[in-house]
Coordinates of C-alpha atoms in Angstrom, one line a residue:
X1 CA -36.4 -5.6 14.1
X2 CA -34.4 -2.9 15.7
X3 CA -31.4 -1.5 14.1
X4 CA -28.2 -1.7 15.5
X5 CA -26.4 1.5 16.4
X6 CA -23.6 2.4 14.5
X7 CA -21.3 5.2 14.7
X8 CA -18.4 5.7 11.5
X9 CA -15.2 7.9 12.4
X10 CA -13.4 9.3 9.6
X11 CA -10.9 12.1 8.6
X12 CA -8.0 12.9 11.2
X13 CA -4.7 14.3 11.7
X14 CA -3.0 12.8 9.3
X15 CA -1.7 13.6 5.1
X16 CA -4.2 10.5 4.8
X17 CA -7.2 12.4 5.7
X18 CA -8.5 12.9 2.3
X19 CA -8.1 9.1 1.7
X20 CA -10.2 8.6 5.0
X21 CA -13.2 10.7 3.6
X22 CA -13.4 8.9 0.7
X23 CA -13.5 5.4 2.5
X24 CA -16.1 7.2 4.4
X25 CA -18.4 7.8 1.6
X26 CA -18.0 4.1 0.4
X27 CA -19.1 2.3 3.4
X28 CA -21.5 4.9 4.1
X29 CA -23.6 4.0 0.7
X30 CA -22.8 0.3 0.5
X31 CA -23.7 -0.5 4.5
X32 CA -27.4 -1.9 4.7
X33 CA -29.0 1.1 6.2
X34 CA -32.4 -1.4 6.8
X35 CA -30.3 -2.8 9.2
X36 CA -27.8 -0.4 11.0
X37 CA -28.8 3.4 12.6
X38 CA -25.8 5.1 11.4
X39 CA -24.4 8.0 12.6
X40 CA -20.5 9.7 11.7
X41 CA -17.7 11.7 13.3
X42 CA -15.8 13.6 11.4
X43 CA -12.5 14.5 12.5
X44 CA -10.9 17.7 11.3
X45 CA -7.2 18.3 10.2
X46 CA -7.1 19.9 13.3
X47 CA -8.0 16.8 15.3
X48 CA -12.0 18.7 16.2
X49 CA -14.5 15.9 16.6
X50 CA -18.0 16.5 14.9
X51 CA -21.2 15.0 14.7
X52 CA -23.9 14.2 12.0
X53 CA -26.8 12.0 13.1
X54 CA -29.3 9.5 11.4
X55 CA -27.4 9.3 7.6
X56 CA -30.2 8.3 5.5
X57 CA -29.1 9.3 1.9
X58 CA -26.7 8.4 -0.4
X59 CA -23.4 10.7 -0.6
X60 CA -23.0 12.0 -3.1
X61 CA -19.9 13.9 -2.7
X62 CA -17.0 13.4 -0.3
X63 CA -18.1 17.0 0.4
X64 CA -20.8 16.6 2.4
X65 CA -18.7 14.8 5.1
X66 CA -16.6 17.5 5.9
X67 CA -18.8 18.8 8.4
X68 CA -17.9 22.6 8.5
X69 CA -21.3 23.9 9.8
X70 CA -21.4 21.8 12.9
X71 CA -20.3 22.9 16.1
X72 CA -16.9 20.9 17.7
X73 CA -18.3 18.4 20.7
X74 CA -16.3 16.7 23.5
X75 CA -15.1 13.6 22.3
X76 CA -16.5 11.0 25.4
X77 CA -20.1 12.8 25.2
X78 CA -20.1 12.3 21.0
X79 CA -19.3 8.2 21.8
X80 CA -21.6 7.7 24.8
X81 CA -25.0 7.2 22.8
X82 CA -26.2 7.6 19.0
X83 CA -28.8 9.1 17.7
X84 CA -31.6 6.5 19.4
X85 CA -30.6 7.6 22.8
X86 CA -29.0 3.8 23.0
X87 CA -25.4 3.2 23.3
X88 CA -23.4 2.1 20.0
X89 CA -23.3 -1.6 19.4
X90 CA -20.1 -0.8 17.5
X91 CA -18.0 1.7 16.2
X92 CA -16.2 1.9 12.6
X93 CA -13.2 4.1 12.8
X94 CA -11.6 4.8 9.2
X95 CA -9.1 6.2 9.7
X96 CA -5.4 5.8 7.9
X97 CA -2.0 6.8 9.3
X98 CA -1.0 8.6 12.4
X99 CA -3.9 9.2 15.4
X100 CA -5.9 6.6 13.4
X101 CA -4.6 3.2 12.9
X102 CA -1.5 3.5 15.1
X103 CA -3.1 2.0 18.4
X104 CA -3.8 5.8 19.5
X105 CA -7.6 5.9 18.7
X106 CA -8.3 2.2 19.4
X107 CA -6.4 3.0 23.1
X108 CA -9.4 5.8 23.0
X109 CA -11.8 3.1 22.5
X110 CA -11.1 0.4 25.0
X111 CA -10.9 3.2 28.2
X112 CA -14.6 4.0 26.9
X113 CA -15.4 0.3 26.6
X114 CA -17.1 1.3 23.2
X115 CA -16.7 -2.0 20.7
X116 CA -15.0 -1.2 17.6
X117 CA -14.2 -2.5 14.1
X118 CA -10.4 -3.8 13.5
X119 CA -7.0 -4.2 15.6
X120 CA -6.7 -3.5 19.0
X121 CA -3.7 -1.3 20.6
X122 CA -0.6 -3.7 19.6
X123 CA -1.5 -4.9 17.0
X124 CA -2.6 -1.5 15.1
X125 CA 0.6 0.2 16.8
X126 CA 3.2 -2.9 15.5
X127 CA 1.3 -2.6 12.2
X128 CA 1.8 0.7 11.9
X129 CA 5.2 0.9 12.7
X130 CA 7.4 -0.3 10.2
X131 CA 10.3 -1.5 12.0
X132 CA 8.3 -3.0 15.0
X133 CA 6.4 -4.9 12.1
X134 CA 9.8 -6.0 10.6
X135 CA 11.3 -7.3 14.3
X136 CA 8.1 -9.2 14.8
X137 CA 8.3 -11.0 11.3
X138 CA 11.6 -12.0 11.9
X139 CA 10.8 -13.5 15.2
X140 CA 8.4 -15.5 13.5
X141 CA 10.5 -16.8 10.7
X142 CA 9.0 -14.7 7.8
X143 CA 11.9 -14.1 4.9
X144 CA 12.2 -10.5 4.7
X145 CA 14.4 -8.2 2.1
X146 CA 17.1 -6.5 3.7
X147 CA 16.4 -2.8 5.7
X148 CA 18.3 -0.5 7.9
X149 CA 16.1 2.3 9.9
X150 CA 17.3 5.5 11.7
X151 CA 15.7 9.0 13.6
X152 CA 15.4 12.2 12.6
X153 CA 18.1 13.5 15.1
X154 CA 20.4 10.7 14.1
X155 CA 20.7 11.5 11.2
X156 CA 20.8 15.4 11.2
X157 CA 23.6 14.1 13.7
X158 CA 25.5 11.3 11.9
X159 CA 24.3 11.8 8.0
X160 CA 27.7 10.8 6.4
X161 CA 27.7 7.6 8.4
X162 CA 24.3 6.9 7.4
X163 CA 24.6 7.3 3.9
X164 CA 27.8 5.4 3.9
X165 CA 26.3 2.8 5.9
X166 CA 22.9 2.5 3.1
X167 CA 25.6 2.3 0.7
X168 CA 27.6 -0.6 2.2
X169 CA 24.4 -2.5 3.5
X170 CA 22.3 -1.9 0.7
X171 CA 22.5 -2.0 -3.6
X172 CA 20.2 0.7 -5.4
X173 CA 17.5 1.2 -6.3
X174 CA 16.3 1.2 -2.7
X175 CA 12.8 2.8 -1.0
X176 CA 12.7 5.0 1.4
X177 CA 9.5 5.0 3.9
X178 CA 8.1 7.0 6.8
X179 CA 8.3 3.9 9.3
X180 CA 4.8 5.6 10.5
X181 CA 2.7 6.1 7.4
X182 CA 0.3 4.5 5.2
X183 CA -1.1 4.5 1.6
X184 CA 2.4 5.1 0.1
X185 CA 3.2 9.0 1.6
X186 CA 6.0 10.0 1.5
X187 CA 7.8 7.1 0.0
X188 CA 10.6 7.2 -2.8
X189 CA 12.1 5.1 -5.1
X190 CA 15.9 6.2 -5.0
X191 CA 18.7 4.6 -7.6
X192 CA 21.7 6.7 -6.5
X193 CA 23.0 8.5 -3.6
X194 CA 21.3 11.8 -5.1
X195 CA 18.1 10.6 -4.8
X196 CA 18.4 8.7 -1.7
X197 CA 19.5 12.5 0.1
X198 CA 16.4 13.5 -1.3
X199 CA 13.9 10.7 -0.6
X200 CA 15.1 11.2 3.6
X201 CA 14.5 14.5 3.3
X202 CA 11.0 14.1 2.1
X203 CA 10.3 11.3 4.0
X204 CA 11.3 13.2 7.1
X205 CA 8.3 15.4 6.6
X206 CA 6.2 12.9 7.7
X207 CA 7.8 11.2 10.5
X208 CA 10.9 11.2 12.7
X209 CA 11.9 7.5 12.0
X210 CA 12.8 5.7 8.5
X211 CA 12.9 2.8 7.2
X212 CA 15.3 2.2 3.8
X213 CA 14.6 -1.4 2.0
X214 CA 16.2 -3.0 -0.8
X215 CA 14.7 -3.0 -3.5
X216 CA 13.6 -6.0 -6.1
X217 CA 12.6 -7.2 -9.2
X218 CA 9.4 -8.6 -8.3
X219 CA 5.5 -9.2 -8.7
X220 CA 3.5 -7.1 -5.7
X221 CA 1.2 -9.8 -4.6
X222 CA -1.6 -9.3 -1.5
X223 CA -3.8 -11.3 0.8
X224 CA -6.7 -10.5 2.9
X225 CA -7.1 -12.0 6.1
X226 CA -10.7 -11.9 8.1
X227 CA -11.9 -12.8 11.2
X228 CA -10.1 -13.3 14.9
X229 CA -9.0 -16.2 16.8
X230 CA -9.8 -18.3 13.6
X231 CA -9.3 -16.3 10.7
X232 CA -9.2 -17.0 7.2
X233 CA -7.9 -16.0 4.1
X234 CA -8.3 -14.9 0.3
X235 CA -7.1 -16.2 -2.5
X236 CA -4.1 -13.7 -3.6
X237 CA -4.6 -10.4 -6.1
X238 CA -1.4 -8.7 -7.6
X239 CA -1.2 -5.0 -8.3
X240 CA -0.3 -4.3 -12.0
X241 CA 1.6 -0.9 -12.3
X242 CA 2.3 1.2 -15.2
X243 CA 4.3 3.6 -13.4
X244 CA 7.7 2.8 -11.3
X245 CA 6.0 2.2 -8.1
X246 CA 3.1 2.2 -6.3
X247 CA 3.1 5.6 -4.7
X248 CA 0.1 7.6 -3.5
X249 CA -0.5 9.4 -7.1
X250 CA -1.3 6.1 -8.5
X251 CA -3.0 4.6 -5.8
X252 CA -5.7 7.6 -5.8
X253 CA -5.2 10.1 -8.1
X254 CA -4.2 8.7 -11.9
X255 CA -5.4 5.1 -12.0
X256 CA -1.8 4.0 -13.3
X257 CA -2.5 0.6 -11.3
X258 CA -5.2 -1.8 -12.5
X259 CA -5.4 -5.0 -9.9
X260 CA -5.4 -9.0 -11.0
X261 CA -7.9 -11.0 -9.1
X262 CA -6.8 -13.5 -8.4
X263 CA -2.7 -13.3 -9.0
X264 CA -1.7 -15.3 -11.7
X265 CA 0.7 -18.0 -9.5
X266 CA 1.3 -21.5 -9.0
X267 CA -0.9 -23.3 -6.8
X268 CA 1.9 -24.3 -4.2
X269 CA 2.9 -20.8 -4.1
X270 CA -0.8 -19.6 -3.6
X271 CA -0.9 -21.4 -0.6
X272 CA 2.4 -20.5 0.6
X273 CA 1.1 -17.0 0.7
X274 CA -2.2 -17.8 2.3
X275 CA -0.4 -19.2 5.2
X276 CA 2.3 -16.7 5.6
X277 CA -0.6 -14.3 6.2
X278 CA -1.7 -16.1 8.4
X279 CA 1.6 -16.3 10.2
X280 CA 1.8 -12.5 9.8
X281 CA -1.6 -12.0 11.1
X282 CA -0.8 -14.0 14.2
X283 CA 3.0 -12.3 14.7
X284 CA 1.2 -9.1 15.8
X285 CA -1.9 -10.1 17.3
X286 CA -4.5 -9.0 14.4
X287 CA -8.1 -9.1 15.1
X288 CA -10.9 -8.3 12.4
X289 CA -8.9 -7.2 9.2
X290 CA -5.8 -7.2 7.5
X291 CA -3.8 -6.9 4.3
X292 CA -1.0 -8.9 4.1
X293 CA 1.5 -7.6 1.2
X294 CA 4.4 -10.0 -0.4
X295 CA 7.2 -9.6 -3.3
X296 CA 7.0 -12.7 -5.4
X297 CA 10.3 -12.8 -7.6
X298 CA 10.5 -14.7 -10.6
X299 CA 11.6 -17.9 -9.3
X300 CA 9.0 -17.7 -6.8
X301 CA 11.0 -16.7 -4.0
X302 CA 8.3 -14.9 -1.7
X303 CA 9.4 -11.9 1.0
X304 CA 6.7 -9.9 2.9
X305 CA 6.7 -6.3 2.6
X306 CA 4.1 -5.3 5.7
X307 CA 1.0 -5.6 7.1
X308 CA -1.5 -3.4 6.7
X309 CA -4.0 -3.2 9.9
X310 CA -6.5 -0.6 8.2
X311 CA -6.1 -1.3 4.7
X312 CA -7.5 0.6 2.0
X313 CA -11.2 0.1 2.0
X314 CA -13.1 1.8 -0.3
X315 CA -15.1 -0.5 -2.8
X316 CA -12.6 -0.3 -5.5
X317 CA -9.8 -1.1 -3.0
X318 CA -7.9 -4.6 -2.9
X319 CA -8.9 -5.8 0.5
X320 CA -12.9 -5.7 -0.7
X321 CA -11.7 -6.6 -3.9
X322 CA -10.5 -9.7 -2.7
X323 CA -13.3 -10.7 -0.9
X324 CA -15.9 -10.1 -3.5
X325 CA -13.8 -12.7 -5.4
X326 CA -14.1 -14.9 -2.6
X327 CA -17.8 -14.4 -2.7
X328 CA -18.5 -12.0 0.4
X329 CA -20.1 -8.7 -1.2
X330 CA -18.8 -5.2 0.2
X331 CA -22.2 -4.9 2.1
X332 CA -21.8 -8.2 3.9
X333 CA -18.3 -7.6 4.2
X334 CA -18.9 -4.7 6.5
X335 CA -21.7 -6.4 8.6
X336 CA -19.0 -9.5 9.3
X337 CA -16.6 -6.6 10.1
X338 CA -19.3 -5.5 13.1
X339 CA -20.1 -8.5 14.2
X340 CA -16.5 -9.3 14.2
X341 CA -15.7 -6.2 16.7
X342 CA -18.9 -7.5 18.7
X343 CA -17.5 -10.7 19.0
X344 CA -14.0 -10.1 20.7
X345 CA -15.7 -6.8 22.8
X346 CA -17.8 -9.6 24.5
X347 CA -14.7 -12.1 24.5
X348 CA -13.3 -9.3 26.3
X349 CA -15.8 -9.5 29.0
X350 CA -15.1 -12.9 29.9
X351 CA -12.1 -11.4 32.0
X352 CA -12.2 -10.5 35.5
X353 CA -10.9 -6.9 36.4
X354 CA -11.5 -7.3 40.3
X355 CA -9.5 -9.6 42.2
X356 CA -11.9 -11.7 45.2

């Protein structure tokens, strides 16, 4: 049988590079290697593209994927064919924030006509941007906590408004986000004025728009949502923290998070949640995967938080996690993830691009 031809694109110019590697190494020595020709493209910090053919072997260390001993290549000549001389049947970008999952490098994609795994242009772009995310929600109906969101310039401009109008708007503790980031950067928990100064200003560092949210008492809850014009769900998972929040520390670095699967809820709100993912999925056109993230309060009211259109994917994360509960494997959970990108790349054919 001959292998399909496979090409995985990882690191980027992005604080979430580090995060990307290691997804890398994951799906690199869980994919069926019987079955795909894999080759990678690593990405530097400095947005070079390089090339390793053929991967065999197991990783070993996140270290030998940062490919320093190979020469840069031009980016449309490293997608045009693998290492069998044949074009790729698909293409497995994982890559987090900025020039990754922000519609930029899928854009990249769809000029070359290359099929890849994941969302297409809008939907990675509305994912990624946290305010887009939040008008599309409430277009669809989807209960929210209250937000307000401002630019750089505005506020180096109008910062005693601002903070006045957080103030008014808002009750603390409140979170402040880079409305164009991922895997908790440069996101603070702030519970007075203070600490809200400082939480924009580090926040700032990582994009030119913000997004403040109220915070809550409540149970983090997720859902994973596969597939395309039909997809489906998981049953939901709950982070556990034994620190204040979920930032990128805890998420990668000290374990302080341990993950319940599956959540410990009523049934009627377990389904509540399934379909509000869906909803969420549908609100900005998601194809392939998505995490779909909620606040659960104790009475069970439910608000989404985001969508998350590359979610965290290495084999300990909670989108896998989720599945393997369901019973799909991390192997098989990446082949359905390639067939998945082959399946709307031919759907994609079906259009005409030449008028008679």
């Amino acid at each position: 049988m001959t292998k399909e031809n496979i090409c995985i694109v990882f690191g980027g110019k992005s604080a979430e590079h580090d995060v990307s590697i290691l997804t890398a190494q994951n799906v690199l020595n869980a994919i069926n290697k019987d079955q795909y020709q894999i080759d990678i493209i690593y990405i530097t910090n400095e947005g070079e593209w390089k090339k390793k053919e053929n991967i065999t072997e197991e990783i070993k260390n996140t270290d030998e994927l940062v490919l320093n001993d190979v020469e840069a290549g031009e980016i449309s000549q490293l997608l045009s064919k693998g290492s069998t001389g044949r074009s790729y049947d698909a293409v497995f970008p994982l890559l987090h924030g900025p020039n990754g999952e922000d519609g930029t490098i899928q854009g990249l994609f769809e000029v070359l006509d290359i099929p890849y795994v994941g969302n297409g242009v809008l939907a990675a772009s509305s994912s990624m941007d946290k305010l887009v995310m939040k008008q599309l929600f409430e277009h669809r109906g989807l209960p929210q906590l209250p937000y307000i969101s401002f630019l750089r310039s505005e506020y180096e401009k109008y910062e005693n408004n601002i903070i006045k109008l957080v103030n008014d708007k808002l009750t603390y503790p409140v979170f402040v986000k880079p409305a164009n980031l991922g895997s908790s950067v440069g996101i603070s928990k702030c519970n007075n004025e203070k600490e809200l100064k400082s939480g924009i200003e580090e926040a700032f560092q990582f994009d030119r728009k913000l997004v403040i949210e109220q915070g809550i008492e409540a149970r983090e809850i997720e859902v994973a949502v596969l597939g395309n014009d039909y997809p489906e769900t998981t049953w939901p998972g709950e982070v556990v923290k034994d620190v204040a929040f979920y930032d990128y520390k805890s998420k990668y670095k000290d374990g302080k998070v341990r993950l319940q699967i599956p959540a410990e809820l009523d049934q009627d709100v377990q389904m509540t949640l399934r379909n509000m993912a869906l909803e969420a999925f549908k609100a900005t056109d998601c194809s392939g995967l998505v995490r779909a993230d909620f606040f659960v309060t104790e009475d069970n009211q439910i608000y989404i938080n985001e969508t998350n259109a590359m979610p965290g994917f290495t084999s300990f994360s909670m989108y896998p996690s989720l599945w393997e509960n369901m019973g799909l494997s991390y192997p098989d959970l990446i082949a359905k993830l390639i067939d998945l990108a082959k399946e709307r790349h031919a759907d994609k054919k079906k259009n005409k691009y030449k008028i008679d």
